[in-house]
Amino acid sequence: MTDSSAASRSGPTLVLDKVAKSFGQVVALKSGSLELENGSIHALIGENGAGKSTIVKIIAGLYQRDSGRFEYLGEPVDFTTTAQSKDAGIAVIYQEPTLFPDLSVTENIFMGRQPTLSMGRIDRKAMREETERLFEQLGVRVDPDHPTRGLSIADQQLVEIAKAISLDARVLIMDEPTAALSGVEVERLFAVARGLRDEGRALMFISHRFDEVFALCDTVTVMRDGEYIATSAIAETSVDALVRQMVGRDVTNMFPKEVAEIGEVAMSVEGLTRTGVFHDVSFEVRSGEILALAGLVGAGRSEIVRAAFGVDPYDEGTVTVAGARLRPGDPSAAMAHGVALIPEDRRKQGAVLESGIARNITLATRGRLARGGLIWNALENDSAQEWASRLEVKATALDTLAGTLSGGNQQKVVIAKWLATEPRVLIVDEPTRGIDVGTKAEVHRLLSDLAGQGLAIITISSELPEVLGMADRVLVVHEGRITGEFSREEATPEAVMHAATHKLEDVR
Ligand SMILES: Nc1ncnc2c1ncn2[C@@H]1O[C@H](COP(=O)(O)OP(=O)(O)OP(=O)(O)O)[C@@H](O)[C@H]1O
Ligand SMILES: [Mg+2]
């Protein structure tokens, strides 16, 4: 295929028409249809498990469709490997990271296509320079020689984006690329994406955030339960219309926060310091209270709660739960005192992908479900069933492997696992990241209910509406220090954003 023949064709660049895909009994995609045009950014939206990533993987050649039509540049195609789609000019940013942890950032970006010098030697200098150029464009500050192991999820995501963009592809597919990024990083990505669109390339963008879909995309296709529902021009649709198409009903109350009775101090953190990461952090959270840690991605919020819970060390300070001082660096002590932490990187730290849903949900409560050393399957299933249905985990059976669930449904399983421990202090890091609009409202309702039952909740969220909609009290973290504290009444978007972007001296 030459460029001129591609440029002179009219009609869509890529077409999927009534494409279906099943895995054994599970129908992942019933009837997926989509048309990508040159010079246009197409959003694909739908609830968790609607089949979005399955479409992505079929286009990429990772899965083969069972039926339906797939055309690329006007010709029918059957990609049977990811190399084939890549060679045909399709670059994909997958929802789950695909980096090799032991290879450097640069090696990951050039995996399988390293530029060579004479005699086949790899041109390391050229690779490094290209990486630096890409990072400059995306505003990434990561050492190109660093192994990707240990990079934050945001940085890993940025490396994935740089890798896809470096392919200089005709079609760029992005499956929830922004889920882990900060506002500035999202803006940079969008600038790059718009640049590619204006050069005449075809882009596809998946996100659960409507503000992003409306800011970036030209067209939007909605899916529900594996089926195509509708395609509209962005200019001719609205959030409400899209939500109705996605969910099949109106979602009226995103933040069903009830007033709960605020009780005794459940957990208090005093003077917590980890040199170079966070400094002199003190706060307490009371039973019945939802305390939000707001701030920009990278401000140190996750690091603070991880240290308080005991998964990371700290240098100074104390953490007290219901009167007992927690031993530093000992998460099992924290758990024994009724503290649960639902981590941010749920794929890596949360779900056991090779185990079933029921096993995952009861993982942290198995001791309690055991009688005389035996775990009763019936008890395990009852407990798992209850939580799976409260969180609307979409799966055919409780023994479905967690690894085969959609990204959002894996998150729900991890949340269920921790809720099943019935903690007294619940720490949730980005509770609704990657979760669809209907379930988001459900998770909010659940948090509000739990607070109403006397739980103390600490939540970290980068979504300001979520912070303002759910918190009784907001603490703002900037560069590892607390730069603001607001009651629910005082917490305006302006006040929180100001504290999130200014040093302590400037805030006061
Ligand atoms: N390899 C697989 N084996 C079995 N079932 C699968 C597999 N891949 C996907 N599925 C199922 O297909 C359905 C669609 O999943 P998919 O990942 O496409 O959803 P999604 O729309 O991307 O959701 P999310 O927003 O949560 O990422 C889900 O019910 C999922 O469990
Ligand atoms: Mg997905």
XYZ file of C-alpha atoms and ligand atoms in Angstrom:
540
model
C 0.000 0.000 0.000
C 1.529 3.314 -0.986
C 0.761 6.638 0.580
C -0.715 8.155 -2.555
C -3.257 5.367 -2.971
C -4.244 5.815 0.678
C -4.498 9.563 0.387
C -6.601 9.468 -2.745
C -9.162 7.022 -1.351
C -12.334 8.398 0.017
C -14.443 6.792 2.723
C -13.547 5.758 6.241
C -10.016 4.614 7.125
C -11.179 1.766 9.313
C -14.550 0.039 9.487
C -15.927 -2.523 11.913
C -19.398 -3.716 11.090
C -21.395 -6.059 13.353
C -18.248 -7.645 14.716
C -18.705 -10.367 17.345
C -16.331 -12.114 19.728
C -16.924 -14.768 22.401
C -14.632 -16.495 24.841
C -16.220 -19.872 25.546
C -19.598 -19.034 27.062
C -18.775 -15.347 27.540
C -19.948 -13.025 24.797
C -17.490 -10.144 24.996
C -18.806 -8.414 21.899
C -22.204 -9.085 20.326
C -22.278 -6.586 17.537
C -19.592 -3.901 17.452
C -19.687 -1.264 14.721
C -17.397 1.699 14.276
C -16.006 3.893 11.490
C -12.801 5.887 11.886
C -12.190 8.770 9.498
C -8.970 10.524 8.579
C -8.474 13.872 10.288
C -10.907 13.040 13.047
C -10.912 11.907 16.683
C -13.585 9.347 17.459
C -14.651 8.617 21.032
C -15.803 5.127 22.014
C -17.741 5.091 25.264
C -19.814 2.653 27.290
C -20.092 1.119 30.734
C -17.488 -1.212 32.220
C -17.632 -4.456 30.288
C -19.469 -2.920 27.299
C -16.837 -4.328 24.935
C -14.643 -1.294 24.206
C -11.285 -2.934 24.906
C -12.396 -6.028 23.020
C -12.870 -3.827 19.933
C -9.430 -2.346 20.496
C -7.847 -5.788 20.737
C -9.592 -6.999 17.570
C -8.310 -3.974 15.650
C -4.833 -4.602 17.070
C -4.792 -8.246 16.008
C -4.551 -9.470 19.594
C -7.978 -11.144 19.292
C -9.593 -12.480 16.120
C -13.258 -11.761 15.551
C -15.746 -14.636 15.226
C -17.874 -12.844 12.659
C -18.560 -9.450 11.124
C -16.750 -7.187 8.693
C -13.374 -5.516 9.333
C -11.980 -3.218 6.657
C -8.881 -1.068 6.688
C -8.042 1.422 3.920
C -10.927 0.062 1.910
C -9.784 -3.568 2.007
C -10.999 -6.463 4.170
C -8.324 -7.413 6.710
C -7.655 -10.184 9.214
C -4.846 -9.281 11.559
C -3.694 -12.393 13.364
C -0.809 -10.774 15.263
C -0.172 -7.340 16.730
C 2.874 -7.045 14.451
C 0.571 -7.119 11.421
C -1.596 -4.241 12.598
C 1.483 -2.280 13.623
C 3.072 -2.803 10.198
C -0.167 -1.671 8.584
C 0.121 1.645 10.427
C -2.078 1.143 13.487
C -0.637 2.146 16.869
C -2.388 1.149 20.080
C -2.147 2.378 23.639
C -3.652 -0.462 25.681
C -5.658 -0.010 28.846
C -3.219 -2.233 30.753
C 0.485 -1.357 30.650
C 2.530 -3.552 28.338
C 5.994 -2.386 29.374
C 8.844 -4.730 30.202
C 9.819 -3.793 33.766
C 13.506 -4.647 33.480
C 14.146 -2.833 30.227
C 14.904 0.867 30.208
C 12.348 3.446 29.164
C 14.117 3.909 25.818
C 14.385 0.167 25.172
C 10.678 -0.191 25.834
C 9.808 2.551 23.383
C 11.901 0.934 20.629
C 11.102 -2.662 21.496
C 11.417 -4.817 18.372
C 12.402 -1.970 16.042
C 15.681 -0.566 17.320
C 17.447 1.659 14.797
C 20.705 0.043 13.691
C 24.107 1.255 12.565
C 26.299 -0.595 10.096
C 26.925 -4.255 10.988
C 23.625 -4.416 12.822
C 24.758 -2.611 15.935
C 21.922 -0.869 17.742
C 22.073 2.912 17.419
C 21.657 3.814 21.094
C 22.341 7.474 20.522
C 19.550 7.793 17.948
C 17.141 5.956 20.257
C 17.967 8.192 23.159
C 17.621 11.366 21.125
C 14.264 10.293 19.742
C 13.067 9.447 23.250
C 14.155 12.847 24.492
C 12.353 14.521 21.607
C 9.133 12.636 22.368
C 9.378 13.434 26.080
C 9.919 17.104 25.289
C 6.764 17.074 23.153
C 4.749 15.340 25.872
C 6.369 17.265 28.721
C 7.577 14.061 30.381
C 10.302 14.208 32.990
C 11.512 10.627 33.154
C 15.080 9.408 32.775
C 15.222 7.535 29.414
C 17.791 5.122 30.878
C 15.714 4.198 33.927
C 14.148 0.722 33.931
C 10.361 1.051 33.779
C 10.041 -0.973 36.977
C 9.242 1.405 39.803
C 7.879 4.216 37.612
C 4.579 5.656 38.812
C 1.492 4.581 36.831
C 1.309 8.078 35.355
C 4.885 7.841 34.092
C 4.322 4.323 32.754
C 1.295 5.611 30.895
C 3.338 8.462 29.440
C 5.976 5.993 28.250
C 3.204 3.953 26.576
C 1.938 7.094 24.877
C 5.426 8.072 23.699
C 5.890 4.542 22.359
C 2.651 4.653 20.364
C 3.301 8.132 19.007
C 6.842 7.205 17.965
C 5.366 4.657 15.532
C 4.208 7.569 13.370
C 1.079 5.578 12.593
C -1.850 6.351 10.332
C -4.313 5.287 13.032
C -3.802 5.862 16.760
C -6.028 4.000 19.221
C -6.031 5.092 22.859
C -7.767 2.909 25.468
C -8.217 5.064 28.590
C -4.859 6.808 28.192
C -5.740 9.560 30.664
C -6.930 7.438 33.594
C -3.688 7.979 35.520
C -2.618 11.380 34.212
C -2.686 14.817 35.841
C -4.450 17.763 34.235
C -1.293 19.187 32.675
C -0.306 15.818 31.241
C -3.780 15.338 29.799
C -3.558 18.766 28.136
C -0.203 17.871 26.568
C -1.543 14.553 25.306
C -4.550 16.329 23.831
C -2.317 18.865 22.081
C -0.336 16.013 20.510
C -3.552 14.185 19.546
C -4.997 17.313 17.915
C -1.743 17.779 16.019
C -2.008 14.232 14.646
C -5.626 14.797 13.699
C -4.730 17.990 11.865
C -2.115 16.046 9.902
C -5.014 13.908 8.670
C -4.645 10.828 10.850
C -7.509 8.855 12.348
C -7.688 8.630 16.141
C -9.846 6.688 18.548
C -10.178 7.681 22.197
C -11.728 5.740 25.078
C -12.464 7.447 28.385
C -15.011 7.412 31.183
C -14.665 11.185 31.537
C -17.186 13.186 29.569
C -15.279 16.458 29.910
C -12.401 14.838 27.998
C -14.649 13.349 25.329
C -16.239 16.746 24.716
C -12.939 18.643 24.795
C -11.084 16.367 22.405
C -13.347 14.402 20.098
C -15.283 15.099 16.923
C -17.568 12.068 16.909
C -18.722 9.592 19.535
C -19.952 6.018 19.385
C -21.806 4.558 22.358
C -21.846 0.844 23.183
C -23.946 -1.071 25.652
C -23.667 -4.771 26.595
C -21.439 -5.591 23.647
C -23.646 -3.843 21.130
C -23.453 -0.733 19.015
C -26.017 1.820 20.177
C -25.419 5.087 18.308
C -22.893 7.418 16.705
C -23.261 11.207 16.976
C -21.303 14.324 16.150
C -19.998 15.771 19.422
C -21.471 19.141 18.506
C -24.913 17.581 18.268
C -25.066 15.575 21.496
C -24.933 16.192 25.254
C -23.701 14.442 28.389
C -27.257 13.579 29.369
C -28.022 12.087 25.979
C -24.841 9.991 26.029
C -25.454 8.781 29.583
C -28.941 7.684 28.618
C -27.566 5.753 25.636
C -24.830 4.153 27.765
C -26.843 3.198 30.792
C -30.294 2.923 29.274
C -31.710 5.251 31.936
C -31.010 8.665 33.497
C -28.361 8.929 36.203
C -29.730 11.791 38.209
C -27.704 11.970 41.375
C -23.940 11.599 40.942
C -23.156 12.564 44.544
C -25.735 11.050 46.878
C -23.957 12.271 50.001
C -25.998 11.826 53.159
C -25.311 13.736 56.326
C -23.794 11.268 58.792
C -23.246 11.677 62.482
C -19.585 12.436 63.046
C -18.225 10.538 66.045
C -14.949 9.762 67.790
C -11.512 10.110 66.216
C -10.863 6.799 64.451
C -7.388 7.443 63.142
C -4.883 10.170 63.751
C -1.644 10.893 61.977
C 0.848 13.180 63.597
C 3.973 14.809 62.186
C 4.379 12.125 59.550
C 7.526 12.743 57.516
C 9.358 10.813 54.865
C 12.385 12.805 53.827
C 12.035 14.145 50.316
C 8.518 12.765 49.862
C 6.194 14.357 52.423
C 6.746 16.527 55.428
C 5.102 17.041 58.817
C 1.701 15.733 57.836
C -0.906 15.728 60.599
C -4.616 15.002 60.397
C -7.337 12.962 61.993
C -10.439 11.323 60.665
C -13.540 10.575 62.708
C -16.046 7.807 62.485
C -18.863 8.774 60.113
C -16.648 11.256 58.332
C -15.473 11.312 54.726
C -12.136 13.096 54.568
C -10.824 13.833 51.070
C -7.160 14.352 50.273
C -7.209 16.641 47.266
C -4.313 17.845 45.180
C -2.614 17.337 41.864
C -1.394 13.945 40.708
C 2.093 13.554 42.182
C 1.478 15.826 45.196
C 2.310 12.973 47.587
C -1.180 11.938 48.671
C -0.798 8.234 47.847
C 2.612 8.196 49.516
C 1.150 9.630 52.726
C -1.632 7.065 53.042
C 0.647 4.206 52.020
C 3.038 5.150 54.826
C 0.213 5.571 57.334
C -1.107 2.118 56.408
C 2.378 0.607 56.698
C 3.150 -0.478 53.139
C 5.784 2.267 52.815
C 8.241 3.394 55.513
C 8.399 6.816 57.155
C 11.120 8.628 59.075
C 9.182 10.508 61.730
C 5.726 10.775 63.192
C 3.028 8.535 64.604
C -0.135 6.858 63.403
C -2.786 6.011 65.983
C -5.935 3.974 65.416
C -8.602 3.860 68.117
C -6.015 4.691 70.762
C -3.394 2.171 69.639
C -0.169 3.293 68.013
C 0.519 1.400 64.797
C 3.910 -0.153 64.222
C 5.531 1.564 61.217
C 5.955 -0.532 58.099
C 3.513 -3.212 59.219
C 0.314 -3.308 57.155
C -0.891 -6.443 58.947
C -0.909 -4.477 62.221
C -2.982 -1.793 60.519
C -5.380 -4.425 59.187
C -5.655 -6.047 62.610
C -6.769 -2.649 63.926
C -9.436 -2.408 61.268
C -7.741 -0.262 58.643
C -8.145 -1.108 54.962
C -6.346 0.538 52.064
C -7.691 0.173 48.544
C -4.675 1.075 46.452
C -4.427 3.256 43.400
C -2.666 0.736 41.189
C -5.296 -1.932 41.556
C -4.022 -4.097 38.756
C -0.627 -4.529 40.310
C -1.481 -4.392 43.982
C -5.037 -5.543 44.095
C -6.472 -8.334 42.022
C -5.060 -11.841 41.647
C -5.714 -12.170 37.948
C -5.317 -15.967 37.844
C -7.955 -16.494 40.542
C -11.715 -16.383 40.348
C -13.892 -13.496 41.486
C -15.088 -15.218 44.669
C -11.549 -16.149 45.696
C -10.398 -12.572 45.107
C -13.206 -11.001 47.091
C -12.686 -13.276 50.095
C -8.883 -13.116 49.968
C -8.612 -10.746 52.908
C -11.365 -12.408 54.972
C -10.472 -16.058 54.537
C -9.374 -16.390 58.167
C -12.845 -15.391 59.267
C -14.609 -17.672 56.802
C -12.499 -20.659 57.847
C -13.871 -23.261 60.271
C -11.405 -25.758 61.659
C -8.918 -24.909 58.958
C -11.390 -25.384 56.124
C -12.805 -22.598 54.105
C -16.394 -23.250 53.365
C -17.021 -22.728 49.713
C -20.617 -21.922 50.446
C -19.611 -19.192 52.898
C -17.019 -17.901 50.490
C -19.582 -17.761 47.706
C -22.245 -16.100 49.858
C -19.930 -13.369 50.979
C -18.530 -12.869 47.486
C -21.993 -12.894 45.944
C -23.196 -10.186 48.275
C -20.321 -7.840 47.495
C -20.225 -8.634 43.797
C -23.857 -7.698 43.451
C -23.595 -4.586 45.633
C -20.868 -3.329 43.311
C -22.541 -4.637 40.147
C -19.545 -6.701 39.020
C -20.408 -7.771 35.488
C -19.499 -11.443 35.066
C -21.279 -14.656 34.192
C -20.141 -16.609 37.270
C -18.293 -16.169 40.554
C -15.489 -18.439 39.380
C -14.769 -16.258 36.335
C -11.053 -15.450 36.390
C -10.384 -11.870 37.464
C -7.880 -11.528 34.616
C -10.620 -11.892 32.016
C -12.834 -9.151 33.468
C -12.936 -5.704 31.906
C -10.653 -3.127 33.542
C -13.433 -1.450 35.486
C -14.852 -4.733 36.732
C -11.446 -5.787 38.059
C -11.429 -2.600 40.101
C -14.811 -3.392 41.550
C -13.532 -6.815 42.640
C -10.642 -5.232 44.524
C -12.934 -2.724 46.195
C -15.245 -5.593 47.185
C -12.338 -7.516 48.690
C -11.517 -4.719 51.091
C -15.095 -3.873 51.946
C -15.627 -7.522 52.871
C -13.099 -7.070 55.704
C -15.602 -4.641 57.293
C -12.946 -2.111 58.276
C -13.380 0.753 60.732
C -11.095 3.052 58.757
C -11.280 2.769 54.995
C -8.669 4.456 52.833
C -9.496 4.554 49.106
C -7.071 5.895 46.557
C -8.928 7.140 43.457
C -12.075 5.089 44.130
C -13.747 5.749 40.792
C -10.854 5.914 38.358
C -11.762 3.888 35.263
C -15.267 3.262 36.566
C -18.275 4.109 34.411
C -20.772 6.819 35.196
C -23.562 4.641 36.583
C -21.220 2.679 38.858
C -19.463 5.881 39.893
C -22.728 7.087 41.372
C -23.071 3.628 43.010
C -19.582 3.811 44.539
C -20.392 7.279 45.874
C -23.610 5.979 47.387
C -21.733 3.068 48.929
C -19.133 5.382 50.513
C -21.871 7.580 51.872
C -23.715 4.533 53.279
C -20.549 3.187 54.873
C -19.876 6.532 56.529
C -23.472 6.496 57.715
C -22.768 3.151 59.380
C -19.909 4.758 61.306
C -16.899 4.045 59.119
C -14.157 6.653 58.935
C -13.250 7.159 55.288
C -10.198 8.778 53.767
C -10.458 9.192 50.034
C -7.935 10.457 47.541
C -9.407 11.847 44.386
C -8.074 13.906 41.527
C -11.572 14.719 40.344
C -12.622 17.954 41.963
C -16.380 17.413 41.568
C -15.992 14.095 43.400
C -14.031 15.744 46.235
C -16.529 18.563 46.598
C -19.526 16.293 46.148
C -18.553 13.623 48.684
C -16.271 15.029 51.389
C -17.222 16.321 54.810
C -13.777 17.850 55.025
C -11.044 18.446 52.446
C -7.303 18.471 53.056
C -5.220 19.758 50.188
C -1.726 18.403 49.602
C 0.867 20.239 47.549
C 4.443 18.978 47.153
C 4.173 16.681 50.156
C 2.708 19.218 52.580
C -0.797 20.033 53.678
C -1.557 23.461 52.246
C -5.220 23.797 53.036
C -8.078 22.441 55.110
C -11.694 23.163 54.262
C -15.026 22.133 55.680
C -17.673 20.955 53.218
C -19.166 24.457 53.237
C -15.837 26.229 52.692
C -14.573 23.928 49.974
C -15.127 25.819 46.740
C -13.372 24.803 43.516
C -11.332 28.023 43.589
C -10.186 27.577 47.204
C -9.159 23.941 46.699
C -7.395 24.582 43.384
C -5.529 27.544 44.854
C -4.217 25.453 47.752
C -3.392 22.594 45.375
C -1.152 24.772 43.253
C 0.552 26.986 45.828
C 3.176 26.510 48.481
C 2.191 26.893 52.108
C 3.729 30.404 52.463
C 1.724 31.639 49.476
C -1.505 30.077 50.655
C -1.410 31.788 54.015
N -10.011 -12.837 27.356
C -11.263 -12.850 27.829
N -11.827 -13.974 28.336
C -13.092 -13.975 28.812
N -13.882 -12.882 28.854
C -13.391 -11.734 28.372
C -12.061 -11.633 27.841
N -11.853 -10.363 27.439
C -12.995 -9.689 27.712
N -13.929 -10.505 28.273
C -15.289 -10.114 28.708
O -15.872 -9.330 27.704
C -16.630 -8.250 28.235
C -16.177 -6.956 27.619
O -14.909 -6.591 28.145
P -14.081 -5.308 27.678
O -12.747 -5.403 28.326
O -14.124 -5.186 26.204
O -14.942 -4.126 28.337
P -14.660 -2.548 28.345
O -15.816 -1.912 27.646
O -13.312 -2.254 27.835
O -14.797 -2.185 29.904
P -13.926 -1.178 30.878
O -14.550 0.167 30.761
O -14.183 -1.734 32.236
O -12.502 -1.244 30.466
C -16.450 -8.336 29.745
O -17.581 -8.940 30.288
C -15.231 -9.208 29.930
O -15.329 -9.939 31.121
Mg -11.607 -1.535 28.721
